[in-house]
Coordinates of C-alpha atoms and ligand atoms in Angstrom, one line a residue:
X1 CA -0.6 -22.0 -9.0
X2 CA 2.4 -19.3 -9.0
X3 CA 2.0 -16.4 -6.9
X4 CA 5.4 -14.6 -7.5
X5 CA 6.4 -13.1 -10.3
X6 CA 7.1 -14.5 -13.6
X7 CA 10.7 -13.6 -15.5
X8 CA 8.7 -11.7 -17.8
X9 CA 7.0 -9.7 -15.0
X10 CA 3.8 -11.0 -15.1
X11 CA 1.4 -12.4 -11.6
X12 CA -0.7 -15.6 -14.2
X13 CA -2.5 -13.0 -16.9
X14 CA -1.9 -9.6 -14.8
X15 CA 1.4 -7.5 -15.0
X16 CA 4.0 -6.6 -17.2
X17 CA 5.0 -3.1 -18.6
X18 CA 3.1 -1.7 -21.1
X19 CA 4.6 1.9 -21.1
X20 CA 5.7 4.4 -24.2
X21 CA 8.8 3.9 -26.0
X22 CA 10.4 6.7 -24.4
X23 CA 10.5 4.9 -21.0
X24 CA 11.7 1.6 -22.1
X25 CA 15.5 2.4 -21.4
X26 CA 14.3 3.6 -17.8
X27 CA 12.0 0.4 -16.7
X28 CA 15.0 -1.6 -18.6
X29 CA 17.7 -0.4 -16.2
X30 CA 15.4 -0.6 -13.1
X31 CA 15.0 -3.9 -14.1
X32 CA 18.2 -5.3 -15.1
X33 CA 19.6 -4.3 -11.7
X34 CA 17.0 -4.3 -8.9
X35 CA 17.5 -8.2 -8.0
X36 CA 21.0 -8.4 -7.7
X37 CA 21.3 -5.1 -5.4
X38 CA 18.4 -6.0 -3.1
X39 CA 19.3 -9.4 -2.9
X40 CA 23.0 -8.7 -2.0
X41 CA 24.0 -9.1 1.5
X42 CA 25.5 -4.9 1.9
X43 CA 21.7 -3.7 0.4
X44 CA 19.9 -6.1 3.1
X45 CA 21.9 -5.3 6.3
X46 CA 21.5 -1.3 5.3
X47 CA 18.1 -1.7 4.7
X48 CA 16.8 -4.0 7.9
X49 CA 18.9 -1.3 10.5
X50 CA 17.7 1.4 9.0
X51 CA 14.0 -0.6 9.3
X52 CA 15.7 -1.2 12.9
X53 CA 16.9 2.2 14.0
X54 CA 14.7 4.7 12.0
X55 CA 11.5 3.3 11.1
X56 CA 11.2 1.6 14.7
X57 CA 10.5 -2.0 13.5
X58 CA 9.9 -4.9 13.9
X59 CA 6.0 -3.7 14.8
X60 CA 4.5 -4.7 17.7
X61 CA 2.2 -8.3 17.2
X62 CA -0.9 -7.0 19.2
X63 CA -3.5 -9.5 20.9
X64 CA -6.3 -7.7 20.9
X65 CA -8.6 -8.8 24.0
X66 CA -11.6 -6.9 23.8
X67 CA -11.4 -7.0 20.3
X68 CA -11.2 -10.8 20.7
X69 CA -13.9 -11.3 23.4
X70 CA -16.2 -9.3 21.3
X71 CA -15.9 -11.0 17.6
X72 CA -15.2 -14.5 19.0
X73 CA -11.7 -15.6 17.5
X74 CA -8.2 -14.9 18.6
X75 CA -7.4 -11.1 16.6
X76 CA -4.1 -10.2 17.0
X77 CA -3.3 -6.4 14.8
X78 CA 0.1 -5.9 13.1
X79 CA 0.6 -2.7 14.2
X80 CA 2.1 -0.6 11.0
X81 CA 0.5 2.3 12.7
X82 CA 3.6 2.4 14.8
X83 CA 6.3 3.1 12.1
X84 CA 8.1 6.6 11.6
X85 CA 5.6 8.9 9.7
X86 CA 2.8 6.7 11.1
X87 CA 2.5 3.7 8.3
X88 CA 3.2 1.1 6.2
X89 CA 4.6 3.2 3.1
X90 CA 7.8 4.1 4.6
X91 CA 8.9 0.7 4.7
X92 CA 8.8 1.1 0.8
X93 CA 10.7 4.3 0.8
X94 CA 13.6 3.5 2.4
X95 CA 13.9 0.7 0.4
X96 CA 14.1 2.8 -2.7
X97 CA 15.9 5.5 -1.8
X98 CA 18.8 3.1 -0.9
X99 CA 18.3 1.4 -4.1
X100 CA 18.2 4.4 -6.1
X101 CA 21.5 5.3 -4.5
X102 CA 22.9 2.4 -5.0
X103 CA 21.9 3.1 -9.0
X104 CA 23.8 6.5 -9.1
X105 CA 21.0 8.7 -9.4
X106 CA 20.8 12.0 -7.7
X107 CA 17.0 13.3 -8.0
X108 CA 13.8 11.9 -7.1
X109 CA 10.6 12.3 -7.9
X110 CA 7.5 11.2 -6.9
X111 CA 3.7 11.0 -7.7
X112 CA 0.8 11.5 -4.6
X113 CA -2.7 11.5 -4.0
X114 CA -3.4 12.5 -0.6
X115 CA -0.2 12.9 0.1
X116 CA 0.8 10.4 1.9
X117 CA 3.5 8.9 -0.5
X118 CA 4.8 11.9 -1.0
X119 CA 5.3 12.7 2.8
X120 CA 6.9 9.2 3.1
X121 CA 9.3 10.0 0.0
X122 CA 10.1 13.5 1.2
X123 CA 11.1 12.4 4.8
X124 CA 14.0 9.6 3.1
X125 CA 15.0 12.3 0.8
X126 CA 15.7 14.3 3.7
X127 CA 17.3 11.4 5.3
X128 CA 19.5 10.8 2.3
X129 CA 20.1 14.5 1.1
X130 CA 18.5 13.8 -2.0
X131 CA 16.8 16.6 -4.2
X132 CA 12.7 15.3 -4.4
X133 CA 10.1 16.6 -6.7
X134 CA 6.9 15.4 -5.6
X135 CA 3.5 15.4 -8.7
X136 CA 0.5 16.4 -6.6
X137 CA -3.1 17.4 -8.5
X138 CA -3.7 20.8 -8.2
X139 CA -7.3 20.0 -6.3
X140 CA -5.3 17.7 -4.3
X141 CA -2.8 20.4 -3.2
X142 CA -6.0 22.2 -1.9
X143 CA -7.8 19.1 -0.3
X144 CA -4.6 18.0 1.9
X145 CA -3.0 21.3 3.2
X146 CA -0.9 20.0 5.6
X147 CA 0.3 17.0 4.0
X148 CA 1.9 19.8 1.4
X149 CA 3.4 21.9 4.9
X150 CA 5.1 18.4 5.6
X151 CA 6.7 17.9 2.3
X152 CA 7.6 21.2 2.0
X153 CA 9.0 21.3 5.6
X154 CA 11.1 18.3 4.9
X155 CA 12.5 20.2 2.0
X156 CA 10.5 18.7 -1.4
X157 CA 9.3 20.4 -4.0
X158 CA 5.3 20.3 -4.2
X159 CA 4.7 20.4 -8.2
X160 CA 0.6 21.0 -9.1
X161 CA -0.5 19.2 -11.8
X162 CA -2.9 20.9 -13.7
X163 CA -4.2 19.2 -16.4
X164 CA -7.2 17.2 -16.5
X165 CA -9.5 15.9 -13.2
X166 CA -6.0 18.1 -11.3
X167 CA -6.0 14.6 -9.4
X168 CA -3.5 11.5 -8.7
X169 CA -3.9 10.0 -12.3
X170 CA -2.9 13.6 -13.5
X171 CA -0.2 13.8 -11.2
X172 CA 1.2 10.3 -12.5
X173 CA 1.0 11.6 -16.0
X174 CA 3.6 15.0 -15.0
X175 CA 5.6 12.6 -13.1
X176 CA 6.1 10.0 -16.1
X177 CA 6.7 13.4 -18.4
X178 CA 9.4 14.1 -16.1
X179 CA 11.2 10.4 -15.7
X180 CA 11.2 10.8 -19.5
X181 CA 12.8 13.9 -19.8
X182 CA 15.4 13.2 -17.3
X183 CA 16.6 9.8 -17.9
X184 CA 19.9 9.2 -17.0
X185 CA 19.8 11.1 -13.3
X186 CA 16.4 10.6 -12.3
X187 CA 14.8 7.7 -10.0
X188 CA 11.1 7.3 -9.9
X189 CA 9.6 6.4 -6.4
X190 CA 6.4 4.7 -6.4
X191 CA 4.4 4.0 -3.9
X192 CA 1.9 1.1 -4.2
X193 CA 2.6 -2.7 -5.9
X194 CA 1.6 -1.0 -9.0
X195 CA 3.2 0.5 -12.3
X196 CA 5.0 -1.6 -14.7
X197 CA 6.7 -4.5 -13.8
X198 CA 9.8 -4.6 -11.5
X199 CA 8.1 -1.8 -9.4
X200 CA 5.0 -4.2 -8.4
X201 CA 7.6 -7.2 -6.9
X202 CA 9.8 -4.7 -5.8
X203 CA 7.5 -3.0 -3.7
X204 CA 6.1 -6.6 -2.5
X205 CA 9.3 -7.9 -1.6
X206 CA 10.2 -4.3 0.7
X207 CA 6.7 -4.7 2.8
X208 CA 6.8 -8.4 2.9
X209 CA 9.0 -7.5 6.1
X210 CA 5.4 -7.3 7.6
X211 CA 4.5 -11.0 6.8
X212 CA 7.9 -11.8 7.7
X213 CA 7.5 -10.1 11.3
X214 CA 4.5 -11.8 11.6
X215 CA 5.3 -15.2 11.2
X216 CA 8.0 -15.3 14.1
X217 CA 5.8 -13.2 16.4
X218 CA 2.9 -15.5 15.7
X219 CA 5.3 -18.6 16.4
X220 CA 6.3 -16.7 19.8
X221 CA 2.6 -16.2 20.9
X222 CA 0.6 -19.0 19.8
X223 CA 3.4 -21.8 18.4
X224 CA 2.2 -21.9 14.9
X225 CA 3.9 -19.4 12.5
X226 CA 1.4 -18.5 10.4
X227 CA -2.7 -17.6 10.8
X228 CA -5.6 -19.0 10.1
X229 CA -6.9 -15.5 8.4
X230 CA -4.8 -12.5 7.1
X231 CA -6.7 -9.4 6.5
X232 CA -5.4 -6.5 5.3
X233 CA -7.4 -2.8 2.7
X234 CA -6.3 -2.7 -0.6
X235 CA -5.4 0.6 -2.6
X236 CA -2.7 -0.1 -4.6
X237 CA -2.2 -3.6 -2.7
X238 CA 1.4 -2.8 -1.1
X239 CA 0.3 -3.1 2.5
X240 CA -1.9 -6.3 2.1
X241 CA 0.6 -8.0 -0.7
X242 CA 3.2 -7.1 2.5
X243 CA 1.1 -8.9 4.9
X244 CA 0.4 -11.6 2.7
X245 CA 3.6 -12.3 1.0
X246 CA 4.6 -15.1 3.4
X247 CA 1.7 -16.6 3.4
X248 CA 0.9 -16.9 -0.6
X249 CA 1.8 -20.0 -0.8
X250 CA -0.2 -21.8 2.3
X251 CA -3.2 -22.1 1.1
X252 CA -4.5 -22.9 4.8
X253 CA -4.0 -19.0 5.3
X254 CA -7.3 -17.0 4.0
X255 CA -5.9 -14.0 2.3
X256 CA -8.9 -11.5 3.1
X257 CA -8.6 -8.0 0.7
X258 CA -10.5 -5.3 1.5
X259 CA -11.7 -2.8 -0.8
X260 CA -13.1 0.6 -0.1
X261 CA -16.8 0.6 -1.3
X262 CA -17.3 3.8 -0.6
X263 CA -21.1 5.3 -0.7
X264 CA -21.8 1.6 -2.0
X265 CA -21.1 0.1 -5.5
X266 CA -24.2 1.2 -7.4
X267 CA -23.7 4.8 -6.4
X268 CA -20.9 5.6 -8.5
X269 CA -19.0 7.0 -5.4
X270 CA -17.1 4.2 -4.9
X271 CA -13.5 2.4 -5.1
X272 CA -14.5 -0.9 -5.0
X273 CA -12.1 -1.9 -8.2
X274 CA -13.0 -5.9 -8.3
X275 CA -16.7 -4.9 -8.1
X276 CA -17.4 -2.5 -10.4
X277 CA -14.2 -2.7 -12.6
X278 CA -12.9 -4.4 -15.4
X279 CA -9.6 -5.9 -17.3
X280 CA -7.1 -3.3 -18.7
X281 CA -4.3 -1.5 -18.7
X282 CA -3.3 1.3 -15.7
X283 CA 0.1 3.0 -14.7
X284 CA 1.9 0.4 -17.2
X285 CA 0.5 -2.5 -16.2
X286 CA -2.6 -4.7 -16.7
X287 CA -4.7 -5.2 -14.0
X288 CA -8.5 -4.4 -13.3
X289 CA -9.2 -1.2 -13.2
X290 CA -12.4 1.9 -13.0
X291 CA -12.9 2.7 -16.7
X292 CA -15.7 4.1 -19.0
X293 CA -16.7 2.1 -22.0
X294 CA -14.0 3.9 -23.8
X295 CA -11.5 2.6 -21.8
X296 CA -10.7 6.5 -19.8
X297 CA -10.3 6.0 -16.3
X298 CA -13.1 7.2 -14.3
X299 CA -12.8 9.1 -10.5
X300 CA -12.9 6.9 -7.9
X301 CA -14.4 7.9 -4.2
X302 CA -13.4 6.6 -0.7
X303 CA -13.9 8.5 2.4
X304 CA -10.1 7.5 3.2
X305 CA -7.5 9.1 0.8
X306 CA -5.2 6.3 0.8
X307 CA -7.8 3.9 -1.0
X308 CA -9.5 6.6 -2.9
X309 CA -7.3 4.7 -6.4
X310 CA -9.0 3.5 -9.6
X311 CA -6.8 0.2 -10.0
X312 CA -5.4 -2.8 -7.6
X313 CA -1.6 -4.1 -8.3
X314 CA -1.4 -6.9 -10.5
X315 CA -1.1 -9.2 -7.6
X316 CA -4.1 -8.6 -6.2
X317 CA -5.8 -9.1 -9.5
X318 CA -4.1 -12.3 -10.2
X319 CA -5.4 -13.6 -6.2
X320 CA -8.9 -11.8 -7.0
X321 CA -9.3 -13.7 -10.5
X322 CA -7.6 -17.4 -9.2
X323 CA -9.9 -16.9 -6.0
X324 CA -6.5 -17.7 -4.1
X325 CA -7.6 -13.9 -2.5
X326 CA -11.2 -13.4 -0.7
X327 CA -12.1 -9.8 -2.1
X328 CA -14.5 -7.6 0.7
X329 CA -15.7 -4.1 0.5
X330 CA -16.4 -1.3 3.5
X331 CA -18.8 1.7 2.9
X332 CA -17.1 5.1 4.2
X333 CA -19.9 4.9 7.1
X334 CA -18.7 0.8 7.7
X335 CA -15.2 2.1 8.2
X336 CA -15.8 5.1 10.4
X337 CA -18.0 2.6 12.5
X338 CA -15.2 0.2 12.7
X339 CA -12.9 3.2 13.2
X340 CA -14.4 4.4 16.6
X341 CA -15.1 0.6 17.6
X342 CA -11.3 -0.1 17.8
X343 CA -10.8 3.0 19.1
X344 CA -13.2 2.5 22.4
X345 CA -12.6 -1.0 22.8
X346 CA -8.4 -1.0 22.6
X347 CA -7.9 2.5 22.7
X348 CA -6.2 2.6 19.0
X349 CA -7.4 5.3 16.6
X350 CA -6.7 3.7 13.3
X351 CA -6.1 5.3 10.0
X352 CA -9.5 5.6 8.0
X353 CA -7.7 3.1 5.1
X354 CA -6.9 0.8 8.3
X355 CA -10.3 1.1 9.6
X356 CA -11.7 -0.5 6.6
X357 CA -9.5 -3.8 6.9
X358 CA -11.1 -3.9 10.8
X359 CA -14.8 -3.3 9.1
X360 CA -14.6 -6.9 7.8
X361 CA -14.5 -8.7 10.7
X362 CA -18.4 -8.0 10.5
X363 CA -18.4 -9.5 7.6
X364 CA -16.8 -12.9 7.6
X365 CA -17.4 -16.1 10.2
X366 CA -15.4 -16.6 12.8
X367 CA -14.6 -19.6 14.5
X368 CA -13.9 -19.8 17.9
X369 CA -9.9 -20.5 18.5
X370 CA -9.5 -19.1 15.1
X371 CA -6.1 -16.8 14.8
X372 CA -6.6 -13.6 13.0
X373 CA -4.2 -11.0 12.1
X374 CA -5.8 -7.4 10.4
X375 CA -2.7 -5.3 9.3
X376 CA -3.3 -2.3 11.2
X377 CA -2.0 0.0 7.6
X378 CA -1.3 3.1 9.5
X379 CA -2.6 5.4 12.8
X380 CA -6.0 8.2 12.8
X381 CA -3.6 11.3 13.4
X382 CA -4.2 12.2 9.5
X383 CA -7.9 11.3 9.7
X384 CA -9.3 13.5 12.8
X385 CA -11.0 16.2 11.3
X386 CA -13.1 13.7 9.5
X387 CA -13.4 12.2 13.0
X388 CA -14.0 15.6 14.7
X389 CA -16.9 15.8 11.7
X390 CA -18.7 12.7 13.2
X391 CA -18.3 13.5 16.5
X392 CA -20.3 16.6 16.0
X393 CA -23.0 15.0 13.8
X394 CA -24.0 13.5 17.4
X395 CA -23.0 9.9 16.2
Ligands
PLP1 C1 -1.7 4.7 1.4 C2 -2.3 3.9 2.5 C3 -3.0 2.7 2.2 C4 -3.3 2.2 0.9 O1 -2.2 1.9 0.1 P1 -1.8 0.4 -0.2 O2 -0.7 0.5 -1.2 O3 -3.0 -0.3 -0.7 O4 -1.3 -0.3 1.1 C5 -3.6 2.0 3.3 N1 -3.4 2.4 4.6 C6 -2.7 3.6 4.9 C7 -2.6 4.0 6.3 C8 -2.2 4.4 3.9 O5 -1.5 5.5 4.1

């Protein structure tokens, strides 16, 4: 069994590009070039120091004791939490923006949900002097005040979509209306392994620094350089396809996935893609996805923003349907649990998304000299006045 890419851009069934006509010139050139320029020696040594100097990697490899003592196993946390803008997706920016450089454009763009992509994208667009246009849903611009301040404080422009549910899937659509209109100048950052193939292995292969981190830091603290158990939320997949990507091919590593279950799977309030979703096409790509019986998308709910996505990469559904991936769910109330667990017994506040990956450690058996690394996705900052909301409940 393959777990990369194929030439044709496909992860066994899952993958590809299945866009309009009009964008076909724009995946073609994205595609015909990204290889070479992130495989050439003058992309990679930009890339790793500004990884180095600006985003403050490599991330600590964190033995958690308490954690440890109390779930029986050794738990070490990869701590993404600790990057520049406080997670993983930044690792995935800067590697754009230097590609898209390197391509000759001059304007970005950008889609965002919660708007934590678009924070990411509008802090190396600052970084690189670049013009950014970030797609945000017009009930989305409401929902995450600050995140908007942030962008527009690192100088992007916040456009409101306004069509439709005025949430992510709309935003996509304005920002694919815009890469079509503006072809030649115009680079489109995305920011999950998702969208039409190269963007899925391209994002991969920028966050597989995380797996790559790991498995020296591993070697350093317990002399084997990989784990018995990697477990990491899914969303879009880029965080857990980065802390897996080194490990895809051992099949003594248990690549755990955790989904976002939201109120629970039967309620319709819920995220949880492999469990209530089915084969199709979303964002260019075929993959599972949260759809109707005619095929329209349908909202998806997770008390964390960053999971709160209809789909899962093409990756993920090619580990999910080859059962080379164990696929979990959280509730919202199994996360925030989890969340103020971590919290009192290491004194880490972890992002909600992040919380949800630490949720399944109830979940699975653990034996005892077992190594086990949770990607710790990002840090609580973003996440307190949901926090501040349970707090006050009395819980
Ligand atoms: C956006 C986000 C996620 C989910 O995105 P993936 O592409 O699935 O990694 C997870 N954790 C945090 C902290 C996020 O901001």
């Amino acid at each position: 069994m393959n777990y990369t890419v194929d030439k044709k851009g496909f992860y066994g069934e899952f993958g590809g590009a299945f866009i309009p006509e009009m964008l076909h010139h724009n995946v073609e050139e994205l595609k015909s070039c990204y290889l070479d320029i992130i495989e050439s020696d003058e992309f990679k040594k930009e890339f790793k120091q500004l990884l180095k100097d600006y985003v403050g990697r490599p991330t600590p490899l964190y033995f958690a004791k308490r954690l440890s003592e109390k779930y029986g196993a050794n738990i070490y946390l990869k701590r993404e939490d600790l990057n520049h803008t406080g997670a993983h997706k930044v690792n995935n920016t800067v590697g754009q923006i230097l590609l898209a450089k390197k391509m000759g454009k001059t304007r970005i763009i950008a889609e965002t949900g919660a708007g934590q992509h678009g924070v990411a994208t509008a802090t190396v667009c600052a970084l690189m002097n670049m013009p950014c246009i970030v797609y945000m849903g017009e009930i989305d611009i409401q929902r995450q005040a600050p995140n908007v301040a942030r962008m527009q404080m690192l100088g992007a422009e916040v456009k409101a979509a306004i069509s439709g549910s005025k949430t992510l899937k709309d935003a996509t659509n304005e920002a694919i209306r815009d890469w079509i209109a503006n072809p030649e100048d115009t680079y489109y950052l995305i920011g999950s392994v998702v969208g039409p193939h190269p963007y899925p292995d391209m994002v991969a292969r920028f966050q597989s620094i995380i797996s790559e981190e790991m498995q020296y830091q591993l070697e350093e603290q317990t002399g084997k350089n990989y784990p018995d158990k990697v477990i990491a939320c899914v969303g879009g997949g880029s965080n857990a396809a980065g802390a897996f990507y080194h490990f895809l091919d051992n099949e003594k590593v248990e690549l755990i996935a955790v989904e976002a279950d939201g109120l629970g799977i039967n309620t319709g309030k819920t995220a949880a893609t492999t469990q209530i979703g089915s084969e199709g096409i979303i964002h260019g790509s075929k993959t599972y996805l949260m759809q109707n019986s005619e095929g329209q998308i349908t909202e998806p709910h997770s008390i964390s923003a960053g999971l709160d996505y209809p789909g899962i990469g093409p990756l993920h559904a090619h580990l999910f349907k080859s059962k080379r991936g164990t696929f979990l769910g959280a509730t919202d109330q199994e996360a925030l649990n989890a969340a103020f667990e971590l919290t009192k017994l290491e004194g880490i506040i972890p992002a909600l998304e992040s919380a949800h990956a630490m949720a399944a450690l109830n979940k699975i058996k653990l034996k005892n000299d077992e190594c086990v690394v949770v990607n710790l996705s990002g840090r609580g900052d973003k996440d307190m006045e949901t926090y501040m909301r349970v707090m006050n409940n009395g819980k």
